[in-house]
PDB file of C-alpha atoms in Angstrom:
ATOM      1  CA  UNK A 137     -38.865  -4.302  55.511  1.00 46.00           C
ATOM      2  CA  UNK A 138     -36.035  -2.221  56.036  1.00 50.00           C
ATOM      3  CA  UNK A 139     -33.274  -3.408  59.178  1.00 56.00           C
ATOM      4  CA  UNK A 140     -31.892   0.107  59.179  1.00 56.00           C
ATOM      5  CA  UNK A 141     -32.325   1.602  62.633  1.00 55.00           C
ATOM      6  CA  UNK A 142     -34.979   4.028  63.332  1.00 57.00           C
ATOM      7  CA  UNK A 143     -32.545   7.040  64.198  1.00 64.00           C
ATOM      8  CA  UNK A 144     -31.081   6.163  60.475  1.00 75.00           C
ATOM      9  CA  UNK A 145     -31.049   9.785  59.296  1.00 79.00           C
ATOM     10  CA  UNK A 146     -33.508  10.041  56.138  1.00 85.00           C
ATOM     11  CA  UNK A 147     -32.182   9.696  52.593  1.00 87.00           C
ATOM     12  CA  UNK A 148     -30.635  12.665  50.620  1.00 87.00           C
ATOM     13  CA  UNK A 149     -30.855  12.133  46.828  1.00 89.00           C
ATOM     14  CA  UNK A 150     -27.838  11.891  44.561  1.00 93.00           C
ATOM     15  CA  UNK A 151     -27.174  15.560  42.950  1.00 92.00           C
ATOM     16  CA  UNK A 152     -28.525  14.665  39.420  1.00 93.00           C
ATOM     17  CA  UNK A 153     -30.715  17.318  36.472  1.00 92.00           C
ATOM     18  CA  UNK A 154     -34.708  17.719  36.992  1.00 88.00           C
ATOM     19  CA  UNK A 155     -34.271  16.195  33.269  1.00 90.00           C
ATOM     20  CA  UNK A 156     -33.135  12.992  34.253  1.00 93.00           C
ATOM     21  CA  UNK A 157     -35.515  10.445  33.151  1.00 93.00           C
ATOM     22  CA  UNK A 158     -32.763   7.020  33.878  1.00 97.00           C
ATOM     23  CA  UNK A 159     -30.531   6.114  36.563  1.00 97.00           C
ATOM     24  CA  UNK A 160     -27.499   3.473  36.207  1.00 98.00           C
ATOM     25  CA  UNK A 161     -26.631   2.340  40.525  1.00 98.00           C
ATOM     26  CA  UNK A 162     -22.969   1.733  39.997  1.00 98.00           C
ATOM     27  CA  UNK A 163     -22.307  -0.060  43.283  1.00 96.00           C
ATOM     28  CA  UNK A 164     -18.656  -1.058  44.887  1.00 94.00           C
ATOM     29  CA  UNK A 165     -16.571  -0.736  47.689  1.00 93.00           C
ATOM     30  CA  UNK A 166     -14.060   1.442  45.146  1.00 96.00           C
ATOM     31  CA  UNK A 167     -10.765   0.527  46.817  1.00 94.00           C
ATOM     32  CA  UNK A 168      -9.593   2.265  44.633  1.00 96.00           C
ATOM     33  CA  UNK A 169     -11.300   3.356  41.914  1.00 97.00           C
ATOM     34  CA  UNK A 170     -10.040   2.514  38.491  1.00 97.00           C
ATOM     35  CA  UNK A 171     -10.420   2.289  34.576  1.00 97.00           C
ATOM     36  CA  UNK A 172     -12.656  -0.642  35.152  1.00 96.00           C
ATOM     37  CA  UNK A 173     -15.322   1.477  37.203  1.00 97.00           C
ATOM     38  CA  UNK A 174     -15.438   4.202  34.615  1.00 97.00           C
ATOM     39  CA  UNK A 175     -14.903   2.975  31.170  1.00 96.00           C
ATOM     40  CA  UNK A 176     -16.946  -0.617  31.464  1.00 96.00           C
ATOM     41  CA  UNK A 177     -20.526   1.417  33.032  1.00 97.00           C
ATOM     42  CA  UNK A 178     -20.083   3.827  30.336  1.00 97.00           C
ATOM     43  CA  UNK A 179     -19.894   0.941  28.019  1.00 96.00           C
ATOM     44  CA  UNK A 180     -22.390  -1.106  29.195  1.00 97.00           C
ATOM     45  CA  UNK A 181     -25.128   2.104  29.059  1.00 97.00           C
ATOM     46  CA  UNK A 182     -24.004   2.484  25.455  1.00 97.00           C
ATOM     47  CA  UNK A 183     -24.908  -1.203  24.956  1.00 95.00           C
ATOM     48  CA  UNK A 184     -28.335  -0.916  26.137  1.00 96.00           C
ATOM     49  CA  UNK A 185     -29.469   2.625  24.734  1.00 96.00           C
ATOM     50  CA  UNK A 186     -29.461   4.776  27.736  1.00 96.00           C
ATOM     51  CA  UNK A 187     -26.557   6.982  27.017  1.00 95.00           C
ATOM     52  CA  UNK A 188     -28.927   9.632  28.564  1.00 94.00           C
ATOM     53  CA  UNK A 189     -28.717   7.783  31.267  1.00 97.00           C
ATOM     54  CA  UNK A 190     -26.554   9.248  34.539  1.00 98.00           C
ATOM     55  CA  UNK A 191     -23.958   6.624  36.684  1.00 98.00           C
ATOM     56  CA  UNK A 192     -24.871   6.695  39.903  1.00 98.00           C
ATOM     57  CA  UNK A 193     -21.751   5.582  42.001  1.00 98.00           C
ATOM     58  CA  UNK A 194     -22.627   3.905  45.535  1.00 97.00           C
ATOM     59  CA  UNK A 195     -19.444   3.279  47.759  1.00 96.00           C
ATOM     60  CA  UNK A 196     -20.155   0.374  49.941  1.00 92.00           C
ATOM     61  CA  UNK A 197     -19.481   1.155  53.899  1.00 86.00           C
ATOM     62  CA  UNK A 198     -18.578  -2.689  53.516  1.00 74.00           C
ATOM     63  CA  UNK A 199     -19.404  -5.947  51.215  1.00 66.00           C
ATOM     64  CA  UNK A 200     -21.805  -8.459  52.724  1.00 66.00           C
ATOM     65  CA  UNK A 201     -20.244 -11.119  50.852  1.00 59.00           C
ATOM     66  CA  UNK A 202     -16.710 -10.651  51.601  1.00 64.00           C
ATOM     67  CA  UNK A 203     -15.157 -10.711  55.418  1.00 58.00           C
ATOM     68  CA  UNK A 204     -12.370  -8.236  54.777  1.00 63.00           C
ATOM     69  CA  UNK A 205     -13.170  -4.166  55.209  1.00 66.00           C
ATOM     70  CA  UNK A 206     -11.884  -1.758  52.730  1.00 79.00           C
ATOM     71  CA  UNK A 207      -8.109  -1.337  52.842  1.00 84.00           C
ATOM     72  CA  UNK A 208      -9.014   2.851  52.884  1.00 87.00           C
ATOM     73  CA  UNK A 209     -11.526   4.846  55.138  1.00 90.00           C
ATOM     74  CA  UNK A 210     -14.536   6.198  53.764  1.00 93.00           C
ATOM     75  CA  UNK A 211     -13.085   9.686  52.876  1.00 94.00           C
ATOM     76  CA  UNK A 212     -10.062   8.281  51.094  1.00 96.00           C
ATOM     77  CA  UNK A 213     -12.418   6.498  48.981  1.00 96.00           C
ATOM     78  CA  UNK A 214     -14.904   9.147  48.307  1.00 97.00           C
ATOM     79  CA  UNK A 215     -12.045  11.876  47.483  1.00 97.00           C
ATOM     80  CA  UNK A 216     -10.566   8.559  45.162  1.00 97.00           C
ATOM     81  CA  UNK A 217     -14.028   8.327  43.596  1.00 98.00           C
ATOM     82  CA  UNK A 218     -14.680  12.269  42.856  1.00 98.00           C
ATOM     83  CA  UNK A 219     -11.046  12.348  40.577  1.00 98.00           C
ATOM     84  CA  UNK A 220     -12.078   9.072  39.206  1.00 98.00           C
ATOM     85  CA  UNK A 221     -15.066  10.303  37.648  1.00 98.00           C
ATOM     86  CA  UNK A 222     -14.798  13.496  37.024  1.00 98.00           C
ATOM     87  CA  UNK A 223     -13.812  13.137  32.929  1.00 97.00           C
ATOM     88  CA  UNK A 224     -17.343  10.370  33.149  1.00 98.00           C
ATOM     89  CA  UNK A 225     -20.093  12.401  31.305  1.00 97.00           C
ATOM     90  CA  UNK A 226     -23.246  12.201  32.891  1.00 97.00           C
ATOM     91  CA  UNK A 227     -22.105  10.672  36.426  1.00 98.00           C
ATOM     92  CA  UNK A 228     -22.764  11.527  39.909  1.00 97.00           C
ATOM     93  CA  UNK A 229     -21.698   9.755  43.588  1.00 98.00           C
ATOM     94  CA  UNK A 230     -24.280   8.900  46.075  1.00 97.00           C
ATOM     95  CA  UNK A 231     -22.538   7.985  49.660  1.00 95.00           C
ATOM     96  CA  UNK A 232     -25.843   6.699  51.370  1.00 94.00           C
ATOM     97  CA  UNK A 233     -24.523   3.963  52.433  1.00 93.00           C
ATOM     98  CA  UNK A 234     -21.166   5.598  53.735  1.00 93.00           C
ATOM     99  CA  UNK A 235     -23.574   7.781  55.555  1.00 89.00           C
ATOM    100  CA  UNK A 236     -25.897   5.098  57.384  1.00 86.00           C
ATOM    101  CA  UNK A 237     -23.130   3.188  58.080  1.00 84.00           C
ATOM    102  CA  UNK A 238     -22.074   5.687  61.079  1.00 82.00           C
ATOM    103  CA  UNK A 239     -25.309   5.117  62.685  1.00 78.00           C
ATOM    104  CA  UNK A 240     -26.220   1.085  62.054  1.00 74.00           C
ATOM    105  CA  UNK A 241     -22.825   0.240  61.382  1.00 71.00           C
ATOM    106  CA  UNK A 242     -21.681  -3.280  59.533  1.00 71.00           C
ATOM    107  CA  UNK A 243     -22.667  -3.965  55.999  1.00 78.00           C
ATOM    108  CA  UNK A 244     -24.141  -2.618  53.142  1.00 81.00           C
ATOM    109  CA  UNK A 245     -27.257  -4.470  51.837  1.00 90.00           C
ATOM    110  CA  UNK A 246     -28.215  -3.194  48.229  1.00 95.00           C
ATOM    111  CA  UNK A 247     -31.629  -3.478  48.115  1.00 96.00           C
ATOM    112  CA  UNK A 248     -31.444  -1.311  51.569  1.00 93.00           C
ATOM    113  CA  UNK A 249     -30.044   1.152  48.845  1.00 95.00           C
ATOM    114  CA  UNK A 250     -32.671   1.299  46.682  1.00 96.00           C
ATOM    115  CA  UNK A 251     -35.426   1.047  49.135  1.00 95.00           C
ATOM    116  CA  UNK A 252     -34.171   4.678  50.105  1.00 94.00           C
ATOM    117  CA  UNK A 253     -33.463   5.568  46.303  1.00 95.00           C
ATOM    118  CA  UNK A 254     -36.593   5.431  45.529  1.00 93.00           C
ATOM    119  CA  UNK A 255     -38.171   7.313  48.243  1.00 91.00           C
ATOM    120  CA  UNK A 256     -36.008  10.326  47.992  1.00 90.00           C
ATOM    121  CA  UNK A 257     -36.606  11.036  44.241  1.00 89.00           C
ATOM    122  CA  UNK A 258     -38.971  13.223  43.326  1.00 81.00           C
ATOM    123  CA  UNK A 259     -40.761  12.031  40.588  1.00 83.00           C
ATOM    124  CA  UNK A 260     -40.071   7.919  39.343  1.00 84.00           C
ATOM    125  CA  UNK A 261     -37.361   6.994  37.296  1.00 91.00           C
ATOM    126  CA  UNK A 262     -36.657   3.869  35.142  1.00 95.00           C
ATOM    127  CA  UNK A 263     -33.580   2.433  37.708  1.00 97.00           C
ATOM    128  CA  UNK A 264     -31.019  -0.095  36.673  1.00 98.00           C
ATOM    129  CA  UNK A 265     -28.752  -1.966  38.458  1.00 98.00           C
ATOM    130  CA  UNK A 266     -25.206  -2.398  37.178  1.00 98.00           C
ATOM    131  CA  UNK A 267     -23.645  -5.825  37.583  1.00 96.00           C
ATOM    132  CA  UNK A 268     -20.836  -8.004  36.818  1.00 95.00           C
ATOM    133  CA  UNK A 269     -21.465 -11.393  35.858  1.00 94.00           C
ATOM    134  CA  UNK A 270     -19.789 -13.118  39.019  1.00 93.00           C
ATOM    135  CA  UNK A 271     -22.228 -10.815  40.813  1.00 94.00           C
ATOM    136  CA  UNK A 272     -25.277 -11.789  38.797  1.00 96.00           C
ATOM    137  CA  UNK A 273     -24.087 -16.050  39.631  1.00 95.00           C
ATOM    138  CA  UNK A 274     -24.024 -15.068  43.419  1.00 95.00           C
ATOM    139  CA  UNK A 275     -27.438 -13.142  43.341  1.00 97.00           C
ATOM    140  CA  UNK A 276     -29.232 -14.941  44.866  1.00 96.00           C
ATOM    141  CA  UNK A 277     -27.326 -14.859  48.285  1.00 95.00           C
ATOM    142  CA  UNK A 278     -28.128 -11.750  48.428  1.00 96.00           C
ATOM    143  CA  UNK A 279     -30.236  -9.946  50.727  1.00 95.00           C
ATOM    144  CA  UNK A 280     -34.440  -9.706  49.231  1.00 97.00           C
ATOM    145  CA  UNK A 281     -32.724 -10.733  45.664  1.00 97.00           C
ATOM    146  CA  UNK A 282     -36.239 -10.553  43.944  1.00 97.00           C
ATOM    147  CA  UNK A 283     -37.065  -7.327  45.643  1.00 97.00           C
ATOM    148  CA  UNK A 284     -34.395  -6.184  44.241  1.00 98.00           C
ATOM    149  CA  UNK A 285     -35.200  -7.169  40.403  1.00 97.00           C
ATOM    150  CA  UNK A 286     -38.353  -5.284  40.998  1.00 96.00           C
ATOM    151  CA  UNK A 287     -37.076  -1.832  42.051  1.00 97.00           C
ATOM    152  CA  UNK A 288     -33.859  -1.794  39.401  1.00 97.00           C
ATOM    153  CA  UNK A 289     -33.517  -4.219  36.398  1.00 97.00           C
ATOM    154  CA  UNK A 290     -30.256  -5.261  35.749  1.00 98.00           C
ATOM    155  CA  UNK A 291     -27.642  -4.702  33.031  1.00 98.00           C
ATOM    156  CA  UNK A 292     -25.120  -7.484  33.430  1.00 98.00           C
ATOM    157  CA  UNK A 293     -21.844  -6.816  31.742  1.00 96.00           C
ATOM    158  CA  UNK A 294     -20.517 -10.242  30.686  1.00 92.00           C
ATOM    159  CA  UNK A 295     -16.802 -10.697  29.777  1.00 79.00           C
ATOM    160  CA  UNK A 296     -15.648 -13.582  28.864  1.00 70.00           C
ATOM    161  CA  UNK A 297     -18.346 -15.883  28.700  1.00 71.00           C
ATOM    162  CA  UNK A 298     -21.052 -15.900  26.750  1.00 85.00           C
ATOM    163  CA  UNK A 299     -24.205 -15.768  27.305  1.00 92.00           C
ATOM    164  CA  UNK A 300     -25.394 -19.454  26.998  1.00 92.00           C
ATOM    165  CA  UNK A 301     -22.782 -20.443  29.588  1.00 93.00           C
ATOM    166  CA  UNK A 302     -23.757 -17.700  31.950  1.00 94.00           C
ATOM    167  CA  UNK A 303     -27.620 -18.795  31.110  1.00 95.00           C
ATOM    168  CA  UNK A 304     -27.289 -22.389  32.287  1.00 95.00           C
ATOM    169  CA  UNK A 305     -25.204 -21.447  35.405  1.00 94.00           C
ATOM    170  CA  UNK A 306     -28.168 -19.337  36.504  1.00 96.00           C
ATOM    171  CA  UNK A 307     -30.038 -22.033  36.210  1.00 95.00           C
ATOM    172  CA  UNK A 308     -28.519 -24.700  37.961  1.00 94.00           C
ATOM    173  CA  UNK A 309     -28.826 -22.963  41.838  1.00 88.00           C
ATOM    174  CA  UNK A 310     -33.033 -23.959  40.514  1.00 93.00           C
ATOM    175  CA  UNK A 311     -33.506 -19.950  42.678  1.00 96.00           C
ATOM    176  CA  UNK A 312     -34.630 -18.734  39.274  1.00 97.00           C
ATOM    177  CA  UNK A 313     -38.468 -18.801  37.860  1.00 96.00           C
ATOM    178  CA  UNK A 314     -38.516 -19.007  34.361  1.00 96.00           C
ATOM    179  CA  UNK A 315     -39.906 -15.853  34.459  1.00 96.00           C
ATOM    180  CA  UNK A 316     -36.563 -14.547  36.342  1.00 97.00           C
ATOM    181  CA  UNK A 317     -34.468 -16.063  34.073  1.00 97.00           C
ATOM    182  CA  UNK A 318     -35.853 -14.239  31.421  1.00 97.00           C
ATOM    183  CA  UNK A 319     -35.438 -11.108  32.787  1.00 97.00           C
ATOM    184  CA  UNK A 320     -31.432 -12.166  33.212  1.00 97.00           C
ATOM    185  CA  UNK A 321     -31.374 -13.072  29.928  1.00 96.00           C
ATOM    186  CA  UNK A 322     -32.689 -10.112  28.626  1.00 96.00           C
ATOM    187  CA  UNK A 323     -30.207  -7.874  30.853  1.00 97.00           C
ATOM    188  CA  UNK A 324     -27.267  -9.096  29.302  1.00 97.00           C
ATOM    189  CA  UNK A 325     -24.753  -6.652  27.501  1.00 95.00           C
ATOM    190  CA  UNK A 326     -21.421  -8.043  26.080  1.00 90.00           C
ATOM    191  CA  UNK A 327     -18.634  -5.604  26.868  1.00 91.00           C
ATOM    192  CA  UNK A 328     -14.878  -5.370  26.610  1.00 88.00           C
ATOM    193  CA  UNK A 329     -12.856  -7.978  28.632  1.00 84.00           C
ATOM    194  CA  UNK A 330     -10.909  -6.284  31.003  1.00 84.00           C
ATOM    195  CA  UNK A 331      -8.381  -7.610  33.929  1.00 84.00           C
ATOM    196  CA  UNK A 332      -8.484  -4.551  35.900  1.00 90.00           C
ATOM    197  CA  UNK A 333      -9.338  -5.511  39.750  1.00 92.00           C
ATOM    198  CA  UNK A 334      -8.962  -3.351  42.724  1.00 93.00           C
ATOM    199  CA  UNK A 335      -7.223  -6.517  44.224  1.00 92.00           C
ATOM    200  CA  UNK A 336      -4.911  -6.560  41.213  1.00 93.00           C
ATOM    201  CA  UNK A 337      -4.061  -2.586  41.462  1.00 94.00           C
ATOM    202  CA  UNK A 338      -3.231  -2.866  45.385  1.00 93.00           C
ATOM    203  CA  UNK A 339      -1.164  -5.574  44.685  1.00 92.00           C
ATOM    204  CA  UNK A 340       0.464  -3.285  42.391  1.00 92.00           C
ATOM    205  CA  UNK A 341       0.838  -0.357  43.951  1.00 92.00           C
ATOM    206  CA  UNK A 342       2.748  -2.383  47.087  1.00 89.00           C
ATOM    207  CA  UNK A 343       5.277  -4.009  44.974  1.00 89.00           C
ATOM    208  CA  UNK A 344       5.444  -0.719  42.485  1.00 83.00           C
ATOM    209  CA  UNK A 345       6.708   0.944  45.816  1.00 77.00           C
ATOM    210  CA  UNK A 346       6.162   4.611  44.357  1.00 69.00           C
ATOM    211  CA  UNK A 347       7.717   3.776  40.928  1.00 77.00           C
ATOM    212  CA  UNK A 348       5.635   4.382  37.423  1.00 79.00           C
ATOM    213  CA  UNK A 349       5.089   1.366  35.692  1.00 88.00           C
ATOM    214  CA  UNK A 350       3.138   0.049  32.616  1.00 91.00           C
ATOM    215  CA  UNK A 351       0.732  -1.647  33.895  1.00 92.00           C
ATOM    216  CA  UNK A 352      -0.395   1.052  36.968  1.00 94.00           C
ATOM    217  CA  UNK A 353      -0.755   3.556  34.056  1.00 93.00           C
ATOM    218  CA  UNK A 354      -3.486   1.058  32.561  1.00 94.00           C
ATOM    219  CA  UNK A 355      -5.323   0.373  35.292  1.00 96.00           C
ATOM    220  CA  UNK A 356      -5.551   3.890  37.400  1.00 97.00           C
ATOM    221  CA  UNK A 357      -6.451   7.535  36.086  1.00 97.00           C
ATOM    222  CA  UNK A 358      -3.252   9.865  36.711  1.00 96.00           C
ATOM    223  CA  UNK A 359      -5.626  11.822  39.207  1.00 97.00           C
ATOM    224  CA  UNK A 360      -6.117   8.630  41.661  1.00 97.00           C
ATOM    225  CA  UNK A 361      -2.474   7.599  41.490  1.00 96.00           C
ATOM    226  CA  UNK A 362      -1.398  10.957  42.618  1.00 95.00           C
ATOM    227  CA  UNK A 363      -3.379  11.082  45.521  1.00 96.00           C
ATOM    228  CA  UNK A 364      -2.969   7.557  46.503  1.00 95.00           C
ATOM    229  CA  UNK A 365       0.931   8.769  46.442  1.00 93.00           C
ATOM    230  CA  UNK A 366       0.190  12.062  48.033  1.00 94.00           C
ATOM    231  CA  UNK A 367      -1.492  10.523  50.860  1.00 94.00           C
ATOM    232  CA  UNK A 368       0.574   6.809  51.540  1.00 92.00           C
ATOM    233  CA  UNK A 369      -2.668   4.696  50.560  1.00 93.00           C
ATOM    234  CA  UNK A 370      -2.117   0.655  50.157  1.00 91.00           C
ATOM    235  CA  UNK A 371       1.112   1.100  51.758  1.00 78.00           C
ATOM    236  CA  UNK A 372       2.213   2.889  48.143  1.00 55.00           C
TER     237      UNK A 372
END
């Protein structure tokens, strides 16, 4: 069961065609948005034949896993989002958990996400659930982790390792049924490496200190750099 308050207002679906038979939850606290979050889910649906498919983004209110807040507010991040994906084909933003957050306040638990996903669609959808590989190891902290496998199969984007390696590291927290594992196993998609972090790019943009550089130009979209500029984000 959900821990979502009762005066939690009620779900509003994401803003996707009646023709939509598959949905990709892109989740992330987006601070800020950047290549990574755009060109590695487009990837990764390409990899498992759902290019069909639309990218549903979910901005976390905040990460259970991490201690730290996002470095911008809510409506920073959503504005950051929109230019971020508006050249991504097929993509829309969902800001649920933005939205419950006002009312219930601290962190975002996925599986509260998709609990309310599913009840506000109007007819049932094959749902998948984006991850990175370091998310996939730490799955099973999560909150209801196999409740979770049951309303949204993964696609895990590995980079780096491969798969064997990421196989016997699932194994060894022994959280896994063999079953499980098998579903991991069959949710991996190999994609481009990429060292793109939103850690990385705020590091950047504080020691950039307004200036263009290389390496900025890689890692944000010219949209999101403007208006991080424009509006004195990450100290830029």
């Amino acid at each position: 069961m959900t821990d979502l308050p009762p005066h939690c207002p009620p779900p509003t679906p994401p803003e996707i065609p009646r023709h939509a038979t598959d949905l990709i939850f892109v989740g992330g606290t987006f601070d800020p948005p950047h290549f990574g979050h755009t060109r590695l889910p487009v990837e990764a649906r390409s990899a498992v034949n759902l290019d069909s498919a639309w990218l549903i983004y979910v901005p976390a209110a905040q990460n259970p896993l991490k201690d730290s807040l996002p470095r911008a507010g809510d409506a920073n991040r959503l504005a950051m989002l929109e230019l971020a994906i508006e050249p991504v084909l097929q993509s829309a933003i969902w800001d649920d958990e933005l939205a419950r957050a006002r009312f219930s306040g601290g962190p975002s638990y996925t599986v509260d996400s998709l609990r309310r996903l599913r009840t506000c669609l109007s007819r049932p959808l094959n749902l998948r659930l984006l991850l990175g590989s370091d998310q996939a190891l730490s799955f099973h902290r999560w909150r209801d982790p196999r409740e979770i496998l049951e309303l949204a199969r993964p696609i895990v984007m590995l980079r780096g390792a491969d798969a064997l390696s990421f196989l016997s590291s699932m194994k060894q927290n022994l959280f896994w049924s063999e079953s499980e594992l098998g579903i991991w196993e069959e949710s991996i998609v190999p994609i481009s490496r990429s060292n793109i972090s939103s850690t990385r790019v705020r590091d950047l943009l504080r020691s950039a200190r307004g200036k263009e550089t290389p390496e900025l130009a890689e890692s944000l979209s010219p949209a999101v750099l403007d208006y991080i500029r424009r509006n004195h984000l990450y100290r830029c």
